[in-house]
Every structure is written in structure tokens, then in C-alpha cells.
Short mmCIF file of C-alpha atoms and ligand atoms in Angstrom, two decimals:
data_model
loop_
_atom_site.label_atom_id
_atom_site.label_comp_id
_atom_site.label_asym_id
_atom_site.label_seq_id
_atom_site.Cartn_x
_atom_site.Cartn_y
_atom_site.Cartn_z
CA MET A 7 10.05 103.58 -23.72
CA ALA A 8 7.87 99.57 -24.40
CA ARG A 9 4.82 101.99 -24.96
CA PHE A 10 5.60 103.11 -28.15
CA PRO A 11 5.59 100.38 -31.22
CA SER A 12 9.38 101.72 -32.27
CA SER A 13 10.70 99.71 -28.85
CA PRO A 14 11.34 96.15 -29.49
CA GLY A 15 9.47 95.54 -25.80
CA PHE A 16 6.27 96.93 -27.30
CA TRP A 17 5.70 94.15 -29.07
CA ARG A 18 5.23 91.11 -26.29
CA SER A 19 3.94 87.86 -28.79
CA PRO A 20 6.10 85.45 -27.81
CA VAL A 21 5.00 83.27 -31.06
CA ARG A 22 7.21 85.70 -33.49
CA GLY A 23 10.60 84.74 -33.76
CA PRO A 24 12.96 84.20 -37.17
CA ARG A 25 11.61 80.37 -37.21
CA PHE A 26 7.66 80.94 -37.10
CA THR A 27 8.56 84.10 -40.54
CA SER A 28 10.92 81.53 -42.13
CA VAL A 29 8.44 78.64 -42.10
CA LEU A 30 5.74 81.09 -43.44
CA GLY A 31 8.02 82.43 -45.50
CA VAL A 32 9.09 79.34 -46.77
CA VAL A 33 5.57 78.53 -47.87
CA LEU A 34 4.85 82.12 -49.52
CA LEU A 35 7.98 81.23 -51.74
CA ALA A 36 6.44 77.97 -53.34
CA GLY A 37 3.12 79.36 -53.19
CA ILE A 38 3.25 82.76 -54.62
CA THR A 39 5.56 81.64 -57.26
CA VAL A 40 3.22 79.30 -58.41
CA LEU A 41 0.35 81.97 -57.91
CA PHE A 42 2.59 84.72 -60.03
CA LEU A 43 3.16 81.96 -63.79
CA THR A 44 -0.79 80.65 -63.39
CA GLY A 45 -1.50 83.95 -63.37
CA LEU A 46 0.68 84.88 -66.65
CA LEU A 47 -0.83 81.49 -67.98
CA SER A 48 -4.63 83.41 -67.47
CA TYR A 49 -3.04 86.21 -69.54
CA ALA A 50 -2.22 84.60 -71.99
CA ALA A 51 -5.64 82.42 -72.47
CA TYR A 52 -7.95 85.54 -72.44
CA ASN A 53 -6.35 86.41 -76.07
CA PRO A 54 -4.40 89.84 -75.44
CA GLY A 55 -3.50 89.11 -79.55
CA LEU A 56 -7.23 90.13 -80.09
CA SER A 57 -7.26 93.63 -78.85
CA PRO A 58 -9.45 95.31 -78.71
CA VAL A 59 -12.05 92.44 -77.92
CA ASN A 60 -10.64 90.51 -75.47
CA ASP A 61 -8.10 91.80 -72.78
CA LYS A 62 -7.80 95.10 -73.26
CA THR A 63 -4.63 95.78 -71.37
CA PRO A 64 -2.97 99.08 -72.74
CA GLY A 65 0.85 99.36 -73.56
CA LYS A 66 0.71 94.76 -72.87
CA GLY A 67 3.75 94.63 -75.14
CA LEU A 68 6.27 94.73 -72.94
CA LEU A 69 5.04 92.76 -70.19
CA GLY A 70 3.54 90.47 -72.60
CA PHE A 71 7.08 89.42 -73.92
CA TYR A 72 5.93 85.97 -72.65
CA LEU A 73 2.65 85.82 -74.96
CA PHE A 74 1.79 82.72 -76.77
CA SER A 75 -1.52 81.31 -79.05
CA TRP A 76 -3.23 78.97 -76.04
CA PRO A 77 -3.68 75.90 -76.97
CA THR A 78 -6.73 73.69 -77.09
CA ASP A 79 -4.70 71.00 -75.35
CA PRO A 80 -5.01 69.41 -73.61
CA PRO A 81 -9.19 70.64 -72.89
CA TRP A 82 -8.77 70.98 -69.04
CA LEU A 83 -5.60 73.04 -69.44
CA TYR A 84 -7.37 75.94 -68.31
CA ARG A 85 -9.48 74.64 -65.68
CA LEU A 86 -6.25 73.46 -64.03
CA THR A 87 -4.13 76.26 -64.58
CA GLN A 88 -7.12 78.70 -63.42
CA GLY A 89 -8.36 76.35 -60.51
CA VAL A 90 -4.79 76.49 -59.09
CA HIS A 91 -4.56 79.76 -59.28
CA VAL A 92 -7.55 80.72 -57.15
CA THR A 93 -7.76 77.64 -54.74
CA LEU A 94 -4.17 78.79 -54.04
CA GLY A 95 -4.77 82.29 -53.61
CA VAL A 96 -7.51 81.77 -51.13
CA THR A 97 -5.58 78.98 -49.30
CA LEU A 98 -2.59 80.95 -48.99
CA VAL A 99 -4.71 84.43 -47.53
CA PRO A 100 -3.91 82.83 -43.36
CA VAL A 101 -0.04 82.69 -44.41
CA LEU A 102 0.20 85.79 -46.18
CA LEU A 103 -1.64 87.38 -43.47
CA ALA A 104 0.30 85.31 -40.52
CA LYS A 105 3.39 86.07 -42.34
CA LEU A 106 2.87 90.38 -42.02
CA TRP A 107 1.45 89.79 -38.38
CA SER A 108 4.82 88.48 -37.82
CA VAL A 109 7.12 91.10 -39.20
CA VAL A 110 4.62 94.16 -38.18
CA PRO A 111 7.32 95.79 -35.75
CA LYS A 112 9.91 95.92 -38.20
CA LEU A 113 7.53 98.55 -40.01
CA PHE A 114 8.08 101.12 -36.68
CA ALA A 115 11.95 100.22 -36.67
CA LEU A 116 13.60 103.69 -35.61
CA PRO A 117 15.49 105.25 -37.48
CA PRO A 118 13.37 104.27 -40.47
CA VAL A 119 16.66 105.06 -42.41
CA ARG A 120 19.88 103.96 -42.08
CA SER A 121 21.57 104.19 -45.11
CA LEU A 122 20.84 103.71 -48.55
CA ALA A 123 21.06 100.43 -49.16
CA HIS A 124 18.62 99.91 -46.05
CA ALA A 125 16.30 103.15 -47.86
CA LEU A 126 15.95 100.69 -50.86
CA GLU A 127 15.28 97.74 -48.63
CA ARG A 128 12.31 99.46 -47.00
CA ILE A 129 11.15 100.72 -50.90
CA SER A 130 11.11 97.12 -52.08
CA LEU A 131 9.18 96.38 -48.57
CA LEU A 132 6.71 98.58 -49.39
CA LEU A 133 6.22 97.56 -52.78
CA LEU A 134 6.35 93.63 -51.52
CA VAL A 135 3.57 94.62 -48.79
CA GLY A 136 1.32 96.93 -50.21
CA GLY A 137 1.38 94.76 -53.98
CA ALA A 138 0.45 91.23 -52.01
CA LEU A 139 -2.01 93.09 -50.32
CA PHE A 140 -3.47 94.48 -53.62
CA GLU A 141 -2.79 91.22 -55.76
CA PHE A 142 -4.41 89.38 -52.78
CA VAL A 143 -7.57 91.45 -52.50
CA THR A 144 -8.06 92.87 -56.04
CA GLY A 145 -8.06 88.74 -56.56
CA LEU A 146 -10.14 88.18 -53.91
CA LEU A 147 -13.06 91.01 -54.99
CA ASP A 148 -13.08 89.64 -58.32
CA VAL A 149 -14.18 85.83 -57.32
CA GLN A 150 -16.13 86.80 -54.72
CA LEU A 151 -18.12 90.27 -56.40
CA ASP A 152 -17.62 88.92 -60.19
CA TYR A 153 -16.04 91.75 -61.50
CA VAL A 154 -16.49 94.76 -59.27
CA PHE A 155 -14.04 96.15 -61.69
CA PRO A 156 -15.36 95.35 -65.34
CA GLY A 157 -12.40 95.73 -67.63
CA SER A 158 -10.28 97.27 -65.37
CA PHE A 159 -9.79 93.90 -63.07
CA TYR A 160 -7.46 92.69 -65.61
CA PRO A 161 -4.66 95.88 -66.05
CA LEU A 162 -5.10 95.90 -62.72
CA HIS A 163 -4.11 92.25 -61.39
CA PHE A 164 -2.03 91.86 -64.57
CA TYR A 165 0.77 95.36 -63.65
CA GLY A 166 -0.01 95.06 -59.92
CA ALA A 167 1.36 90.97 -60.28
CA TRP A 168 4.41 92.67 -61.87
CA VAL A 169 4.95 95.27 -59.71
CA PHE A 170 4.48 92.73 -56.60
CA PHE A 171 6.83 90.03 -57.98
CA ALA A 172 9.76 92.20 -58.97
CA ALA A 173 9.54 93.14 -54.98
CA PHE A 174 9.23 89.80 -53.93
CA LEU A 175 12.49 88.14 -56.52
CA ALA A 176 14.34 91.18 -54.42
CA HIS A 177 12.56 90.03 -51.27
CA VAL A 178 13.59 86.08 -51.69
CA ALA A 179 17.52 87.46 -52.74
CA LEU A 180 17.97 89.38 -49.53
CA ARG A 181 15.93 86.94 -47.03
CA ALA A 182 16.05 83.24 -48.00
CA PRO A 183 19.63 82.34 -46.95
CA ALA A 184 18.73 83.31 -43.65
CA ALA A 185 15.40 81.83 -43.79
CA LEU A 186 16.70 78.68 -45.17
CA ARG A 187 19.28 78.58 -42.39
CA ASN A 188 16.31 78.89 -39.93
CA LEU A 189 14.74 76.13 -41.00
CA ARG A 190 17.59 74.05 -41.00
CA ARG A 191 18.56 74.93 -37.22
CA MET A 192 14.73 74.40 -36.69
CA ARG A 193 15.36 70.80 -37.70
CA GLU A 194 18.52 70.64 -35.79
CA GLY A 195 16.40 71.43 -32.68
CA GLU A 196 18.26 74.06 -31.48
CA GLY A 197 17.28 77.07 -29.41
CA GLU A 198 15.71 80.33 -30.65
CA GLY A 199 18.47 82.75 -29.62
CA ALA A 200 20.96 81.35 -30.86
CA GLN A 201 18.94 81.88 -34.31
CA GLU A 202 18.22 85.00 -33.79
CA GLU A 203 22.09 85.99 -33.27
CA ALA A 204 22.73 84.76 -36.63
CA GLY A 205 19.90 84.74 -38.70
CA GLY A 206 17.77 87.09 -37.44
CA GLU A 207 17.94 91.01 -37.34
CA PRO A 208 20.45 92.44 -34.51
CA ASP A 209 18.89 96.11 -34.99
CA PHE A 210 15.14 94.93 -34.40
CA PRO A 211 15.31 91.09 -32.69
CA LEU A 212 11.75 89.12 -34.21
CA VAL A 213 12.06 87.76 -30.46
CA THR A 214 10.01 90.01 -28.13
CA PRO A 215 12.71 90.75 -24.56
CA ARG A 216 9.79 91.10 -22.91
CA PRO A 217 7.50 87.75 -23.48
CA ALA A 218 3.84 88.09 -22.28
CA ASP A 219 2.69 84.53 -21.19
CA ALA A 220 2.10 82.20 -24.02
CA THR A 221 -1.53 81.69 -24.76
CA VAL A 222 -0.49 79.49 -27.58
CA SER A 223 2.78 77.44 -28.77
CA ARG A 224 4.63 78.61 -32.14
CA ARG A 225 4.31 75.19 -33.31
CA GLY A 226 0.18 75.59 -32.37
CA ALA A 227 0.36 79.13 -34.02
CA LEU A 228 1.79 77.33 -37.42
CA TRP A 229 -0.75 74.98 -36.84
CA LEU A 230 -3.65 77.49 -36.35
CA VAL A 231 -2.29 79.04 -39.94
CA GLY A 232 -2.43 75.42 -41.80
CA GLY A 233 -5.75 74.84 -39.70
CA GLY A 234 -6.68 78.10 -41.31
CA SER A 235 -5.65 77.22 -44.54
CA LEU A 236 -6.97 74.33 -44.56
CA LEU A 237 -10.50 75.27 -43.90
CA LEU A 238 -10.61 77.64 -47.27
CA PHE A 239 -9.43 74.98 -49.09
CA ALA A 240 -12.32 72.58 -47.95
CA THR A 241 -14.62 75.12 -48.84
CA THR A 242 -13.32 76.66 -51.78
CA ALA A 243 -11.91 73.62 -53.67
CA GLY A 244 -15.62 72.16 -54.64
CA GLN A 245 -16.11 74.72 -57.13
CA ASN A 246 -14.52 72.80 -59.92
CA THR A 247 -16.72 70.11 -59.58
CA ASP A 248 -20.49 69.69 -60.26
CA GLY A 249 -21.50 66.76 -58.16
CA PRO A 250 -22.50 66.97 -55.05
CA LEU A 251 -18.93 67.75 -53.71
CA ARG A 252 -20.18 71.49 -55.43
CA ARG A 253 -21.89 72.40 -51.88
CA THR A 254 -18.74 71.88 -49.89
CA ALA A 255 -17.26 75.38 -51.89
CA LEU A 256 -19.25 77.67 -49.14
CA LEU A 257 -17.12 80.40 -50.38
CA ALA A 258 -17.09 80.11 -53.76
CA PRO A 259 -19.52 82.61 -55.80
CA HIS A 260 -22.47 80.38 -56.61
CA GLY A 261 -23.49 82.36 -59.89
CA GLY A 262 -26.50 83.71 -61.27
CA ALA A 263 -28.86 80.96 -60.47
CA ASP A 264 -29.59 77.34 -58.58
CA PRO A 265 -28.62 75.26 -62.23
CA GLY A 266 -31.10 72.68 -60.46
CA SER A 267 -29.96 68.77 -61.76
CA GLY A 268 -30.96 67.49 -65.05
CA PRO A 269 -28.91 68.27 -68.30
CA GLY A 270 -28.67 71.47 -67.78
CA GLY A 271 -27.57 70.74 -64.14
CA PHE A 272 -23.92 72.78 -63.97
CA GLN A 273 -23.37 76.32 -63.36
CA ILE A 274 -24.99 79.00 -64.37
CA ASN A 275 -22.53 82.46 -64.28
CA LYS A 276 -25.53 85.22 -65.46
CA THR A 277 -28.73 84.01 -66.11
CA ALA A 278 -30.49 85.07 -69.26
CA ALA A 279 -32.96 87.35 -67.49
CA SER A 280 -30.07 89.10 -66.24
CA ARG A 281 -28.63 89.57 -69.23
CA GLY A 282 -31.93 90.87 -70.93
CA ILE A 283 -32.59 88.12 -73.10
CA THR A 284 -35.62 87.76 -73.94
CA ALA A 285 -37.88 84.38 -74.95
CA ARG A 286 -38.98 86.27 -78.03
CA GLU A 287 -35.86 87.41 -79.60
CA THR A 288 -34.76 83.73 -78.97
CA SER A 289 -37.33 82.43 -80.62
CA ALA A 290 -37.90 80.03 -83.61
CA GLN A 291 -39.58 82.79 -85.58
CA VAL A 292 -37.11 85.57 -84.85
CA TRP A 293 -33.82 84.75 -84.25
CA ARG A 294 -31.00 83.66 -87.03
CA LEU A 295 -28.06 83.44 -86.78
CA ALA A 296 -25.85 85.53 -88.98
CA VAL A 297 -22.34 83.94 -90.68
CA THR A 298 -20.31 86.33 -92.48
CA GLY A 299 -17.19 85.50 -94.33
CA PRO A 300 -15.68 86.03 -97.47
CA ALA A 301 -18.92 84.29 -99.24
CA GLY A 302 -20.81 87.41 -97.53
CA THR A 303 -23.08 86.26 -95.27
CA VAL A 304 -25.46 84.08 -94.00
CA ARG A 305 -28.20 83.40 -92.07
CA LEU A 306 -29.35 80.27 -90.73
CA SER A 307 -32.28 79.16 -88.24
CA ARG A 308 -31.89 76.80 -85.46
CA ALA A 309 -33.79 74.23 -87.33
CA ASP A 310 -31.43 74.84 -90.67
CA LEU A 311 -28.25 74.34 -88.34
CA LEU A 312 -29.52 71.01 -86.77
CA ALA A 313 -29.56 69.90 -90.65
CA LEU A 314 -26.40 70.19 -91.06
CA THR A 315 -23.58 67.72 -89.85
CA LEU A 316 -24.28 67.73 -86.21
CA HIS A 317 -21.03 66.55 -83.37
CA SER A 318 -20.35 66.19 -80.01
CA SER A 319 -17.50 67.08 -77.33
CA ALA A 320 -17.05 66.50 -73.81
CA LEU A 321 -16.06 69.93 -72.41
CA PRO A 322 -15.56 71.53 -69.34
CA ILE A 323 -16.43 75.37 -68.98
CA ALA A 324 -13.72 76.99 -66.31
CA CYS A 325 -14.07 80.64 -65.11
CA VAL A 326 -11.66 83.29 -64.61
CA GLU A 327 -12.94 83.50 -61.27
CA GLY A 328 -11.64 79.88 -60.45
CA TRP A 329 -14.74 77.73 -60.88
CA SER A 330 -15.64 75.20 -63.41
CA THR A 331 -17.91 72.01 -63.94
CA SER A 332 -16.97 68.75 -65.01
CA ASP A 333 -17.20 67.05 -68.57
CA GLN A 334 -20.64 67.96 -70.38
CA TRP A 335 -21.74 66.52 -73.38
CA TRP A 336 -21.99 69.65 -76.09
CA ARG A 337 -23.80 68.71 -79.95
CA GLY A 338 -23.34 71.48 -81.94
CA VAL A 339 -21.93 72.37 -85.33
CA ARG A 340 -18.34 72.45 -85.86
CA LEU A 341 -16.62 76.47 -86.14
CA ARG A 342 -14.83 75.32 -88.87
CA ASP A 343 -17.83 73.85 -90.85
CA LEU A 344 -19.40 77.24 -90.07
CA ALA A 345 -16.27 79.13 -91.24
CA ALA A 346 -16.30 76.70 -94.87
CA LEU A 347 -20.02 77.70 -95.41
CA ALA A 348 -18.55 81.36 -94.70
CA GLY A 349 -16.27 80.59 -97.73
CA HIS A 350 -12.81 79.75 -96.48
CA ASP A 351 -11.16 76.65 -96.44
CA ALA A 352 -12.06 74.89 -92.72
CA ASP A 353 -8.16 73.85 -92.37
CA THR A 354 -6.64 77.24 -92.53
CA ALA A 355 -9.78 79.33 -91.26
CA PRO A 356 -9.01 82.67 -89.83
CA ASP A 357 -10.07 84.04 -86.24
CA VAL A 358 -13.77 84.79 -85.72
CA LEU A 359 -15.18 87.43 -83.59
CA VAL A 360 -18.69 85.97 -81.88
CA GLU A 361 -21.15 88.60 -80.92
CA SER A 362 -24.26 87.84 -78.66
CA LEU A 363 -27.95 89.07 -78.68
CA GLN A 364 -27.11 90.53 -75.39
CA ARG A 365 -27.40 94.42 -75.44
CA HIS A 366 -25.47 95.23 -72.38
CA GLY A 367 -23.04 94.73 -70.21
CA ALA A 368 -19.78 92.51 -69.93
CA PHE A 369 -18.92 89.49 -72.29
CA ARG A 370 -21.35 90.12 -75.07
CA THR A 371 -18.87 89.90 -77.90
CA ALA A 372 -15.18 87.42 -77.85
CA ALA A 373 -12.96 86.72 -80.08
CA LEU A 374 -11.11 83.48 -80.72
CA ARG A 375 -8.01 82.90 -82.41
CA ALA A 376 -7.60 80.59 -85.62
CA ASN A 377 -6.22 77.24 -83.52
CA GLN A 378 -9.53 77.65 -81.53
CA VAL A 379 -11.68 78.13 -84.80
CA ARG A 380 -9.88 74.95 -86.28
CA ASP A 381 -10.15 72.07 -84.07
CA PRO A 382 -12.33 70.07 -84.59
CA ARG A 383 -13.78 70.21 -81.06
CA SER A 384 -15.12 73.83 -80.95
CA LEU A 385 -18.81 74.05 -81.57
CA LEU A 386 -21.72 76.31 -82.07
CA ALA A 387 -23.07 74.38 -79.95
CA LEU A 388 -27.31 73.88 -79.93
CA ASP A 389 -27.51 70.67 -76.97
CA VAL A 390 -26.52 70.13 -74.14
CA ASN A 391 -26.30 66.90 -72.15
CA GLY A 392 -29.17 64.92 -74.83
CA GLU A 393 -31.10 68.08 -74.76
CA PRO A 394 -31.57 71.60 -75.97
CA LEU A 395 -29.24 73.81 -74.52
CA THR A 396 -31.46 76.05 -71.57
CA PRO A 397 -32.11 79.51 -71.68
CA ASP A 398 -29.67 80.34 -69.25
CA HIS A 399 -26.84 77.99 -70.76
CA GLY A 400 -27.28 80.25 -73.96
CA TYR A 401 -30.28 78.55 -76.00
CA PRO A 402 -30.19 79.04 -78.89
CA ALA A 403 -26.62 78.37 -79.55
CA ARG A 404 -23.46 79.24 -77.66
CA ILE A 405 -19.43 78.51 -78.87
CA ILE A 406 -17.86 76.16 -76.89
CA VAL A 407 -14.08 75.64 -77.03
CA PRO A 408 -11.68 72.99 -75.28
CA ALA A 409 -9.37 74.53 -73.22
CA ALA A 410 -10.26 78.18 -73.05
CA PRO A 411 -11.70 80.25 -70.54
CA GLY A 412 -15.28 80.28 -69.83
CA VAL A 413 -15.74 84.02 -70.68
CA LEU A 414 -14.72 83.01 -74.14
CA ASN A 415 -17.57 80.53 -74.32
CA THR A 416 -19.98 83.12 -75.42
CA LYS A 417 -23.34 82.61 -74.98
CA TRP A 418 -26.73 83.74 -76.97
CA VAL A 419 -24.81 83.95 -79.79
CA ALA A 420 -26.53 85.85 -82.83
CA ARG A 421 -23.20 86.93 -85.35
CA LEU A 422 -19.89 84.84 -86.24
CA THR A 423 -17.82 87.08 -88.43
CA PHE A 424 -15.00 84.85 -89.61
CA ALA A 425 -11.46 87.50 -90.16
CA ASP A 426 -8.08 87.52 -89.22
CA LEU A 427 -8.69 89.83 -86.26
N1 LIG B 528 -23.52 86.08 -73.99
C1 LIG B 528 -22.43 86.21 -72.71
N2 LIG B 528 -22.00 85.19 -72.96
C2 LIG B 528 -21.01 84.41 -71.57
C3 LIG B 528 -21.36 85.72 -70.49
C4 LIG B 528 -21.63 86.52 -70.52
O1 LIG B 528 -22.03 87.10 -69.53
N3 LIG B 528 -22.95 86.64 -71.68
N4 LIG B 528 -20.60 85.21 -69.45
C5 LIG B 528 -19.48 84.39 -69.76
C6 LIG B 528 -18.42 83.59 -68.77
S1 LIG B 528 -17.23 84.68 -67.81
C7 LIG B 528 -18.66 82.36 -68.48
S2 LIG B 528 -17.59 81.82 -67.00
C8 LIG B 528 -19.25 81.38 -68.71
C9 LIG B 528 -20.49 80.38 -68.51
O2 LIG B 528 -21.19 79.73 -68.68
P1 LIG B 528 -22.52 79.24 -68.10
O3 LIG B 528 -23.30 80.45 -67.16
O4 LIG B 528 -23.30 78.36 -68.73
O5 LIG B 528 -22.00 78.22 -66.47
O6 LIG B 528 -20.07 82.05 -69.64
C10 LIG B 528 -19.74 83.11 -70.43
N5 LIG B 528 -20.56 83.57 -72.31
MO1 LIG B 529 -16.13 83.46 -66.70
#
């Protein structure tokens, strides 16, 4: 009998048991809730209202019921929400895997379906486990491989999150009371047998009836999972700095090029060369910025822009992939002043469509909302940290907006069109 996975005796690890499962379950309950909420915020930050330019999730009306105009304050807002989203997601990987391992025997319990209620529960578990794996795998692939699914990662991860979270809530409603009871008993130091009777499932006990010799205690196994998480955290979190700590982010993507030190010494996501930007088209003779509004189109060279009133803002870049820089000193022309140049009133300036010189690949264009355009810290930046932008950071001009995801900070800007989008 014990030769088949459908028999409890087939599963022999003495680590499995309601305690182990409950501890991991409660950690995931807190962690996944935070992942879901920060994920929804990220979606709001990508300006899905400015379709079809930014986020292109179709039919987002129903699931996007909560959407709001992403604020520009505090300027580190997206750095925080997305840093937490990605770092926490990576950190929870060992917990998720251990949790799935701890309950895997139940997958094989016979009969597979005992009643309608049981059938519904098993379907919800399928969505739960499938959803969890789908969300973690798509998220990690996106972070590690820079958008393996260009354009489609957002809708996949977004729809997946709703399916997963619905199943997650159902699961929490069904299981949280027993998990919490288990933890309480654990604190009171009762034996595992007593717990199993009260909190576990009589039909397929998590505690093996035929335990193999222990190679690690339950407590030791939890320490291993926690240690794995800590290691992942320690090799990921550094991507939210750009000092020497950045080098501790062994697991984080390092972008297109080593930024070196000096004024341009912060992460470079896509280099000018990789986007096909040439020195000729960004040269003083050739490059002109086109600014369009009710007053028609104005063309400005970099020298013309430098002759306008310049302002400085200390702002970070915070990428959807979870890395961010500390504040950099940007200097350039306010977007609201450029809106005024194009014939709008700066205080009532509309949205703006930003187009790059770049001809191929993602993120050539982005749209900014009116609140972002009107913010006096939003710049068409010409310099960073006291020097002209480097080619890889967007020379001759790039967008920088407080609290916005990095993807909206378009580099190598060629055209600004102010209009209600
Ligand atoms: N034209 C253009 N602008 C772009 C991108 C791009 O691929 N092309 N990438 C965006 C993304 S996703 C990020 S996170 C930031 C990164 O800026 P950095 O390379 O200067 O750090 O630039 C943004 N601006
Ligand atoms: Mo990004």
C-alpha cells in the first residue's frame, strides 16, 4: 500500500505536519496580501487610463475599478511600493516552495472527489497553486530577463493576480482558523498528535504514519526556509541603492551596462547603442525637440533649451523590475513651462505624449498625466549630477517625474505633444 502516493505511508518525512504548514501559511497570508496590494498600486502607476500608450490591458474596466491618478508625492512612492513588491516576492520564494512541499501528499489523496463541496475546494486549490506558481514565475522572469513578454507581461500578471487572489481568499477563509489554532497550540507546547486530531484533516493526515529517520527537526527545517529567504533578501535588496551596497544585489539584473562612477554612475537599463541611438542624431547640428500644442509646433535645439529657465529636482529612478537609484540631481526645463511654450496655461496644462528618437523596441513612447505635467519638479532633464546627461542616460534630453515608474522616464526625447489623451 505504502508504495503509492495515494497512501499516507508513502510520504515519510517527519517534518510534515500541521505546525510546519501553519507557520508557513501564516507568513504567506501576510506576505501575499502585501504583494497583491503593491501590485495593484504598480498597475495604477503605469497610467492605464492613458491607453493605448501606456498599459494596454484590455477590458481593464472591471478589474481596474480601483484605479486612481497616481500622485507625484512623496517622490519616492514608487521606489517604495515596487521595491517592496519585487524584494518581498523574491524573498517569499522559499516559503512558497516549502509550503507547497508540506502539503503535496494531499494532492494524491483518494478518492479525488468526495462531495460537491470537496470538488469545489479542490478546484479552488488548483487555482490557488496554479495561480501562485504562475504569478511567481512570470514575476521572476520579468525581473530577471527584462520583459520576456513585452507588452503582455502586464495583462498576464494582472489577470493572474486576480484569479490567484480570489482563490487565496477562499483558502484563507477555509484554513486560517485551523492554522491559527495550530500556532496557538504550538506556543502552548502541546504534542503534534493532539494538534493533528483537532486542526488537521482526519482523511489525509499531514503527519506521516511511517516516519523515516529525521535528518532535520521541524524547527530546523523552518530555520532552513527562513535562512533561504534571508539569503535571497540579502542578495536582492541592494538593488535599491547605488552606492557600494548595489554590488550585494547578486541576484538582481544589472542592466545594459556598468554605469561606472561619476555623475552618470547609477543603473543603466537600456544603453543608447542597444536602442539604436547614434551620436549623429543626438548631435547639436541634427537634434531638435518638437513641442506641440495649441500654439503649433516649436522646434528647440539643446542650446535653445539651455537658454530657458532651468530648474533642479532631486529624484530617483524606480523601475518596474524592482531596482531603484537613490536621488539624482537633475537639471532641465519644467514640463509645465514647455506646456506654456506650446500655448497652454501651465496651471491647467493637459497630459503629454512623449516620443523618443528610438525607432524600435518597447518604451519608445509614454504618456504623462496632467498632474505629472503640472508638478514643478517634473523636468525635461538636460543634465544629471552637474554634467550633461550621458548617452546611456538619455542625452540630449530625458523625462524625469516624481514618484513615477522608471518606464515613464523616457530617454532620448524627440517630441512632446501636449493634449488631453
Ligand atoms: N527611449 C527609452 N526610454 C526609456 C527606456 C527605453 O527602453 N527607451 N527604458 C525606461 C525604463 S524601463 C527605465 S527603468 C528607465 C531607466 O533609466 P536609466 O537607464 O537611465 O537608469 O528608462 C526608461 N526610459
Ligand atoms: Mo524600467
